[in-house]
Amino acid sequence: MKKIQIFWLLGLVTFSLSAQEPSSGMGSASLEQYVSKSINSNPEIQASWRQLQIAMKDVDIAKSGYRPSIDVLASSAYTERNYGLDQDYAGHTAEIRLTQLLYDGFFTSSEVSRFKQAQVVRYYELMGEIEQKSLETSLAYMDVQLYRELLSLAEKNLITHVDVFKQIEESVIAGVGRRADLEQISGRLSLSESNVLTELSNLHDVTARFLRLIGEKPAEALAEVSLSEAMPASVAMDLESILLAAYETNPSFNATIYNIDAQRFAIDSARSRYQPQINFTASYGAQTRDEAALNNTISEASVGVNFSYNIYNGGADRAAIRQALSQVDLAKDLRDKACIDMRQTIQIARNDIQNISEQLPSLNAHRLSSDRVKSAYMDQFTIGERSLLDLLDSENEYYESSRAYVQATYTLEKARARLLAASGILVKALGVSRNGVASVSELAEKELRYDPNHVCPATRTSLDDERNILKRDSDSDGIVDLWDDCVNSAPNAMVDDFGCEASAPEPQAMNTPASAADFTLDDAQVLASFSINISFASNSSKISSEYTSSLAQVIDALEQYDNAGVIIHGHASLDGDAAYNQRLSERRASEVAALLIESADIDSRRITSVGYGETRPLVDEESLAANAKNRRIEATIIQL
């Protein structure tokens, strides 16, 4: 009974944790709401915002050099001396002086330009901080969702183990069960309890991270996140296209570009020290004592031009130029680092998106199969046809497969978020913005243009051009090497499902073209057209028996029209090699045709299969949702 007590205590802890979460006052919330709150209140973003405001004031300070300087000088002093006619007296002086810069070697203009570009640097740093905090908020949000789901899976797994434990315990008490089985289920029960505690700890940690970023705990209900629609079209392109697009919008990278330009203006400022300075001056002054300190009020006014030229000041001017040159080199090094970091993040995120998108169908198939096995084993265990070990193994396999699938779905969304953030468009994709931020065109001395192929070349990793083992087709026969028993088949040879050359079938009244290029509907009378609800896993033409009922509409049409035939159209998604997708679509259409013949006993002469590859997509993009829609089967009923 100790196990049941532990389970009760665990459930109480879970309930108390859940009961505390809605204290934020939000019953439900979305990612967009939390990101908006984060970028308008996060202290690190606030600090970057203050830095931008300071930089804007630096421009105003530099511009003051263009304006005249007006000074007022006044003094009043009592003097006592032992010579002259007046040996003790009070004297008063007053003067107003105007100084207007005429020439300073373009120091002032260089400083204004430098600070203008520097404020753009601060602007992009603010935008980069906003993107970073938006990414961190997004990842924390999704991690809370992830670990809530993983905790739910662990709790369900624990409940199942408790139920089996009760059953085995009752059997042992009744004398019909084995003590070894009770020990076995006890060990598995302890493991499932540990899994729940682990997920509780993980959920606590990510909730604390969420609290640090947002300032409040996550709401009880969090809206689902789907960034697939927000992904730019460049994701479906090659790596170079993605990077070229990111160069334009990544704020951290653009900050380093403008920083280089700002430091180049600092060189001009330092070189201006070698030039003379010319000022226009005007002054007027009055004093109550004359030059002999007699009590005579005198005044003086002057207007003129002052010229000054420094000959030597200890090498400070030369050192200032060298320092400015080093600052430019440092800015270039920071640009290269930003380039490398951005390129790495985009490459890893894009690779994760591609790989996980391909893994998800397989992980989901494993999860569904494990669920069916678990249910079957439970029924068989109840009637004594399966051992306890079989039952526990099936339950744990279902738990692990479900956990892997859930983790993969969230890893995919997080990879999308990282790619969007590295491209500098995550905030835009979420439809949120920071209040009161000016635009670059309002701040910059000049907008910069550069050649990205020179500044930050889009270098590919050595594995970018390697084909995945699941897609590699050495002889281009449409059968991947993993399943190909004959990897050296002749070019364009007809092969069977195992990649070996097969003899051509005997001609029939209606034969089966190899591709859409061999077939046209121009002379056929179309009686009906519709889609067949059959889904295929990525890189697969296998059809599950559960889809047999999906052919009912085709069978009914063929029974309705005695002199009719059906054309099965196979389509593939846009990801992968076009030639491979063509052969894959042909195999899928052939598999549906074979299933139609097998399940409904329809004359093969009435059935034609056609593969269109990726030439007729429903959605012209590469994403998980688009690939699922494009990977389809359609049917056309025609008059023979």
XYZ file of C-alpha atoms in Angstrom, residues 81-513:
433
model
C 48.008 98.034 -1.793
C 50.907 100.211 -0.552
C 51.476 102.191 -3.698
C 49.578 104.492 -6.073
C 47.113 107.228 -5.446
C 44.342 104.904 -4.294
C 45.834 102.285 -2.003
C 42.520 100.601 -1.162
C 39.486 100.461 -3.420
C 36.670 98.304 -4.810
C 36.782 97.570 -8.566
C 34.151 96.048 -10.836
C 34.427 94.547 -14.357
C 31.935 93.037 -16.816
C 32.370 91.533 -20.296
C 30.207 89.696 -22.857
C 31.996 87.561 -25.448
C 30.728 85.755 -28.569
C 32.729 83.016 -30.299
C 31.645 81.382 -33.579
C 33.558 78.459 -35.053
C 34.647 79.054 -38.645
C 36.946 76.115 -39.270
C 38.210 73.249 -37.122
C 39.471 70.767 -39.692
C 35.960 69.255 -39.967
C 36.183 67.944 -36.418
C 32.613 68.972 -35.571
C 31.068 67.545 -38.748
C 32.978 64.270 -38.262
C 31.772 64.036 -34.675
C 28.156 64.664 -35.712
C 28.383 61.930 -38.355
C 30.075 59.566 -35.911
C 27.406 60.027 -33.263
C 24.620 59.722 -35.841
C 25.955 56.360 -36.942
C 26.570 55.416 -33.312
C 22.923 56.024 -32.482
C 21.985 53.620 -35.303
C 24.285 51.089 -33.643
C 22.354 51.597 -30.389
C 19.095 51.285 -32.345
C 20.077 47.939 -33.841
C 21.395 46.771 -30.489
C 17.969 47.568 -29.039
C 16.297 45.657 -31.879
C 18.689 42.770 -31.304
C 17.870 42.756 -27.597
C 14.173 42.762 -28.448
C 14.636 39.805 -30.819
C 16.711 37.959 -28.220
C 14.209 38.497 -25.410
C 11.358 37.587 -27.748
C 13.187 34.366 -28.558
C 13.892 33.621 -24.889
C 10.251 34.323 -24.049
C 9.093 32.081 -26.897
C 11.392 29.250 -25.815
C 10.321 29.592 -22.169
C 6.657 29.655 -23.212
C 7.061 26.508 -25.314
C 9.126 24.803 -22.606
C 6.308 25.370 -20.104
C 3.882 23.810 -22.577
C 6.303 20.963 -23.284
C 6.920 20.005 -19.673
C 3.256 20.291 -18.817
C 2.542 17.726 -21.535
C 5.464 15.547 -20.464
C 4.244 15.717 -16.868
C 0.781 14.657 -18.023
C 2.269 11.694 -19.917
C 4.347 10.692 -16.885
C 1.306 10.889 -14.611
C -0.768 8.748 -16.992
C 2.071 6.254 -17.157
C 2.204 6.223 -13.350
C -1.559 5.674 -13.081
C -1.329 2.694 -15.430
C 1.489 1.194 -13.358
C -0.530 1.714 -10.175
C -3.519 -0.100 -11.721
C -1.323 -3.033 -12.745
C 0.321 -3.011 -9.307
C -3.074 -3.295 -7.639
C -4.025 -6.183 -9.904
C -0.796 -8.083 -9.265
C -0.922 -7.347 -5.535
C -4.458 -8.758 -5.291
C -3.351 -11.849 -7.208
C -0.410 -12.419 -4.852
C -2.593 -11.922 -1.772
C -5.090 -14.401 -3.212
C -2.271 -16.904 -3.736
C -2.618 -17.098 -7.524
C 0.076 -14.561 -8.434
C 3.832 -14.780 -8.272
C 5.896 -12.771 -5.830
C 8.456 -12.128 -8.602
C 5.784 -10.339 -10.645
C 4.998 -8.104 -7.691
C 8.685 -7.209 -7.331
C 8.897 -6.511 -11.030
C 5.913 -4.161 -11.077
C 7.184 -2.507 -7.878
C 10.454 -1.658 -9.590
C 8.702 -0.306 -12.663
C 6.336 1.675 -10.441
C 9.280 3.291 -8.673
C 10.740 4.252 -12.051
C 7.454 5.817 -13.177
C 7.295 7.773 -9.903
C 10.814 9.025 -10.558
C 9.752 10.099 -14.049
C 6.908 12.183 -12.598
C 9.231 13.845 -10.084
C 11.750 14.580 -12.845
C 9.106 16.226 -15.017
C 7.858 18.195 -11.998
C 11.371 19.482 -11.391
C 11.796 20.379 -15.061
C 8.460 22.201 -15.095
C 9.458 24.129 -11.964
C 12.737 25.226 -13.573
C 11.198 26.442 -16.829
C 8.423 28.195 -14.895
C 11.086 30.054 -12.890
C 12.773 31.062 -16.157
C 9.424 32.237 -17.522
C 8.870 34.268 -14.344
C 12.270 35.966 -14.741
C 11.539 36.984 -18.324
C 7.901 38.064 -17.986
C 7.585 38.979 -14.335
C 4.638 36.652 -13.729
C 3.867 32.952 -13.789
C 2.409 31.414 -16.955
C -1.358 31.265 -17.284
C -3.244 28.057 -16.621
C -4.108 27.667 -20.309
C -1.517 28.550 -22.950
C -2.521 28.854 -26.588
C -0.806 26.520 -29.022
C 2.132 27.863 -31.001
C 2.465 27.338 -34.742
C 5.150 29.338 -36.504
C 4.984 27.430 -39.795
C 2.820 30.119 -41.412
C 5.235 32.825 -40.247
C 8.292 31.194 -41.799
C 9.752 33.216 -44.689
C 9.699 31.760 -48.177
C 13.507 31.643 -48.075
C 13.348 28.662 -45.697
C 12.354 26.536 -48.661
C 15.379 27.836 -50.593
C 19.020 26.898 -50.360
C 21.168 28.042 -47.472
C 22.707 30.932 -49.393
C 19.281 32.458 -50.049
C 18.334 32.212 -46.383
C 21.553 33.893 -45.275
C 21.320 36.636 -47.881
C 17.828 37.460 -46.635
C 19.018 37.396 -43.013
C 21.844 39.859 -43.692
C 19.274 42.539 -44.443
C 17.209 42.028 -41.296
C 19.440 40.642 -38.554
C 19.791 43.589 -36.111
C 22.966 42.408 -34.347
C 24.786 42.008 -37.657
C 23.574 45.406 -38.897
C 24.715 47.002 -35.634
C 28.276 45.864 -36.346
C 28.100 47.222 -39.905
C 27.104 50.690 -38.694
C 29.658 50.507 -35.884
C 32.441 50.174 -38.458
C 31.192 53.292 -40.232
C 30.942 55.195 -36.939
C 34.542 54.346 -36.094
C 35.690 55.500 -39.538
C 34.282 58.936 -38.768
C 36.309 58.823 -35.542
C 39.436 58.598 -37.705
C 38.390 61.833 -39.460
C 37.852 63.446 -36.066
C 41.347 62.458 -34.937
C 42.944 63.697 -38.172
C 41.282 67.087 -37.760
C 43.746 67.779 -34.932
C 46.395 68.359 -37.613
C 44.347 71.250 -39.022
C 44.244 74.859 -37.733
C 41.266 76.245 -35.857
C 39.712 79.549 -36.885
C 37.090 81.334 -34.786
C 35.182 84.558 -35.162
C 35.080 86.492 -31.895
C 33.283 89.603 -30.702
C 33.393 91.066 -27.216
C 32.399 94.134 -25.213
C 33.573 94.916 -21.683
C 33.546 97.698 -19.070
C 35.371 98.293 -15.779
C 35.206 100.923 -13.048
C 39.007 101.410 -12.798
C 41.371 102.311 -15.574
C 44.755 100.761 -16.284
C 46.363 102.860 -13.516
C 43.637 101.728 -11.097
C 42.221 105.229 -10.981
C 38.521 105.659 -10.468
C 37.674 106.106 -14.160
C 35.078 103.917 -15.908
C 36.434 102.595 -19.215
C 34.958 100.263 -21.879
C 36.353 98.206 -24.749
C 34.780 96.404 -27.748
C 36.504 94.125 -30.247
C 35.551 92.110 -33.355
C 37.937 89.827 -35.185
C 39.098 86.411 -36.292
C 41.360 84.203 -34.163
C 43.704 81.668 -35.734
C 45.402 78.872 -33.789
C 47.540 75.985 -35.010
C 49.133 73.419 -32.738
C 52.702 72.518 -33.669
C 53.387 69.791 -31.126
C 51.445 68.329 -28.188
C 53.525 65.362 -27.121
C 52.346 62.856 -29.781
C 48.742 62.776 -28.567
C 47.359 63.492 -32.065
C 49.232 60.610 -33.679
C 48.185 58.281 -30.850
C 44.536 59.340 -31.294
C 44.654 58.406 -35.002
C 46.195 55.035 -34.245
C 43.593 54.447 -31.592
C 40.787 55.253 -34.074
C 42.288 52.846 -36.627
C 42.380 50.116 -33.989
C 38.760 50.842 -33.166
C 37.857 50.229 -36.825
C 39.730 46.919 -36.760
C 37.912 45.967 -33.555
C 34.559 46.851 -35.162
C 35.410 44.613 -38.138
C 36.293 41.756 -35.796
C 32.927 42.179 -34.045
C 31.216 42.149 -37.450
C 32.923 38.875 -38.341
C 31.898 37.366 -35.014
C 28.284 38.442 -35.533
C 28.420 36.916 -39.005
C 29.763 33.604 -37.713
C 27.219 33.444 -34.880
C 24.307 34.263 -37.197
C 25.453 31.805 -39.836
C 25.835 29.015 -37.289
C 22.426 29.642 -35.711
C 20.658 29.716 -39.080
C 22.410 26.602 -40.354
C 21.608 24.594 -37.224
C 18.012 25.842 -37.018
C 17.317 25.159 -40.694
C 18.853 21.699 -40.433
C 16.727 20.981 -37.342
C 13.592 22.116 -39.162
C 14.295 19.876 -42.132
C 15.307 16.822 -40.107
C 12.553 17.018 -37.505
C 9.915 17.621 -40.192
C 11.026 14.363 -41.764
C 11.212 12.561 -38.410
C 7.756 13.544 -37.152
C 5.733 11.160 -39.382
C 7.926 8.251 -38.282
C 7.769 9.259 -34.619
C 4.000 9.618 -34.845
C 3.680 6.239 -36.556
C 5.767 4.682 -33.773
C 3.586 6.354 -31.138
C 0.336 5.169 -32.724
C 1.660 1.639 -33.230
C 2.868 1.516 -29.625
C -0.561 2.654 -28.443
C -2.271 -0.116 -30.393
C 0.220 -2.696 -29.108
C -0.244 -1.472 -25.539
C -4.015 -1.791 -25.756
C -3.780 -5.247 -27.341
C -1.272 -6.450 -24.759
C -3.451 -5.192 -21.918
C -6.404 -7.181 -23.231
C -4.228 -10.253 -23.760
C -2.640 -9.903 -20.316
C -6.087 -9.815 -18.727
C -6.931 -13.227 -20.223
C -3.475 -14.649 -19.520
C -2.060 -14.638 -23.057
C 0.688 -12.106 -22.323
C 3.244 -11.973 -19.548
C 3.621 -9.074 -17.151
C 6.963 -8.241 -18.723
C 5.316 -7.964 -22.162
C 2.683 -5.657 -20.736
C 5.174 -3.406 -18.918
C 7.495 -3.230 -21.914
C 4.611 -2.219 -24.196
C 3.490 0.452 -21.710
C 6.998 1.891 -21.385
C 7.511 1.818 -25.148
C 4.290 3.779 -25.608
C 5.381 6.256 -22.931
C 8.828 6.746 -24.474
C 7.458 7.006 -28.034
C 4.829 9.535 -26.938
C 7.473 11.491 -25.066
C 9.781 11.489 -28.112
C 6.958 12.662 -30.362
C 5.931 15.501 -28.046
C 9.538 16.620 -27.640
C 10.065 16.565 -31.411
C 6.989 18.725 -32.092
C 8.175 21.383 -29.646
C 11.780 21.119 -30.832
C 10.527 21.851 -34.340
C 8.670 24.968 -33.196
C 11.681 26.129 -31.175
C 13.938 25.667 -34.207
C 11.549 27.805 -36.221
C 11.652 30.463 -33.518
C 15.477 30.408 -33.528
C 15.589 30.750 -37.311
C 13.140 33.670 -37.244
C 15.091 35.385 -34.456
C 18.431 34.860 -36.216
C 16.869 36.405 -39.320
C 15.662 39.342 -37.209
C 11.966 38.836 -37.998
C 10.583 36.921 -35.005
C 8.924 39.993 -33.483
C 7.453 40.917 -36.868
C 6.219 37.347 -37.376
C 4.453 37.456 -34.013
C 2.861 40.794 -34.864
C 4.164 42.685 -31.819
C 6.317 45.803 -31.531
C 8.155 48.000 -29.070
C 6.460 51.334 -28.404
C 8.162 54.642 -29.312
C 11.134 53.375 -31.355
C 12.246 55.508 -34.311
C 13.266 54.086 -37.683
C 16.769 53.808 -39.127
C 16.075 56.402 -41.825
C 15.341 58.961 -39.099
C 18.572 58.289 -37.206
C 21.330 57.446 -39.675
C 23.777 59.876 -41.211
C 23.573 57.622 -44.265
C 22.069 54.196 -44.873
C 24.756 51.652 -45.670
C 24.908 49.272 -48.602
C 27.393 46.428 -48.747
C 28.160 43.266 -50.682
C 27.226 40.317 -48.435
C 29.319 37.941 -50.539
C 32.366 39.934 -49.446
C 31.298 41.012 -45.960
C 29.846 37.711 -44.757
C 30.038 34.913 -47.341
C 27.363 32.228 -47.016
C 29.709 29.331 -46.321
C 28.020 25.932 -46.247
C 28.928 23.123 -43.884
C 30.563 20.056 -45.396
C 27.387 18.088 -44.714
C 25.012 20.481 -46.450
C 25.507 18.753 -49.788
C 25.371 15.237 -48.387
C 22.128 13.370 -48.954
C 20.470 11.745 -45.986
C 20.663 7.954 -45.786
C 16.873 7.892 -45.858
C 16.904 9.684 -49.243
C 20.127 8.501 -50.863
C 19.376 6.851 -54.204
C 22.699 6.024 -55.877
C 21.230 4.633 -59.113
C 18.297 7.088 -59.315
C 15.757 4.324 -59.730
C 13.308 5.749 -57.188
C 14.213 3.176 -54.502
C 16.423 4.578 -51.738
C 19.609 2.652 -51.049
C 18.349 1.608 -47.627
C 15.688 -0.566 -49.313
C 17.448 -1.153 -52.629
C 18.687 -4.731 -53.098
C 20.199 -3.784 -56.473
C 21.948 -0.429 -56.091
C 23.530 -0.583 -59.567
C 20.452 -0.968 -61.759
C 20.706 0.380 -65.317
C 19.622 3.994 -65.933
C 15.882 4.355 -66.570
C 15.372 0.642 -66.028
C 12.019 -0.576 -64.710
C 12.562 -1.889 -61.181
C 10.455 -3.615 -58.577
C 9.819 -2.419 -55.018
C 13.279 -3.648 -54.002
C 15.165 -1.780 -56.737
C 15.959 -4.765 -58.945
C 15.277 -4.712 -62.671
C 11.901 -6.176 -63.581
C 10.517 -7.209 -66.942
C 7.948 -4.925 -68.505
C 4.314 -6.035 -67.997
C 2.263 -7.402 -70.860
C 0.352 -4.709 -72.776
C -3.204 -4.207 -71.553
C -6.268 -2.360 -72.829
C -5.358 0.490 -70.505
C -1.693 0.375 -69.518
C 0.053 2.196 -66.703
C 2.276 5.098 -67.776
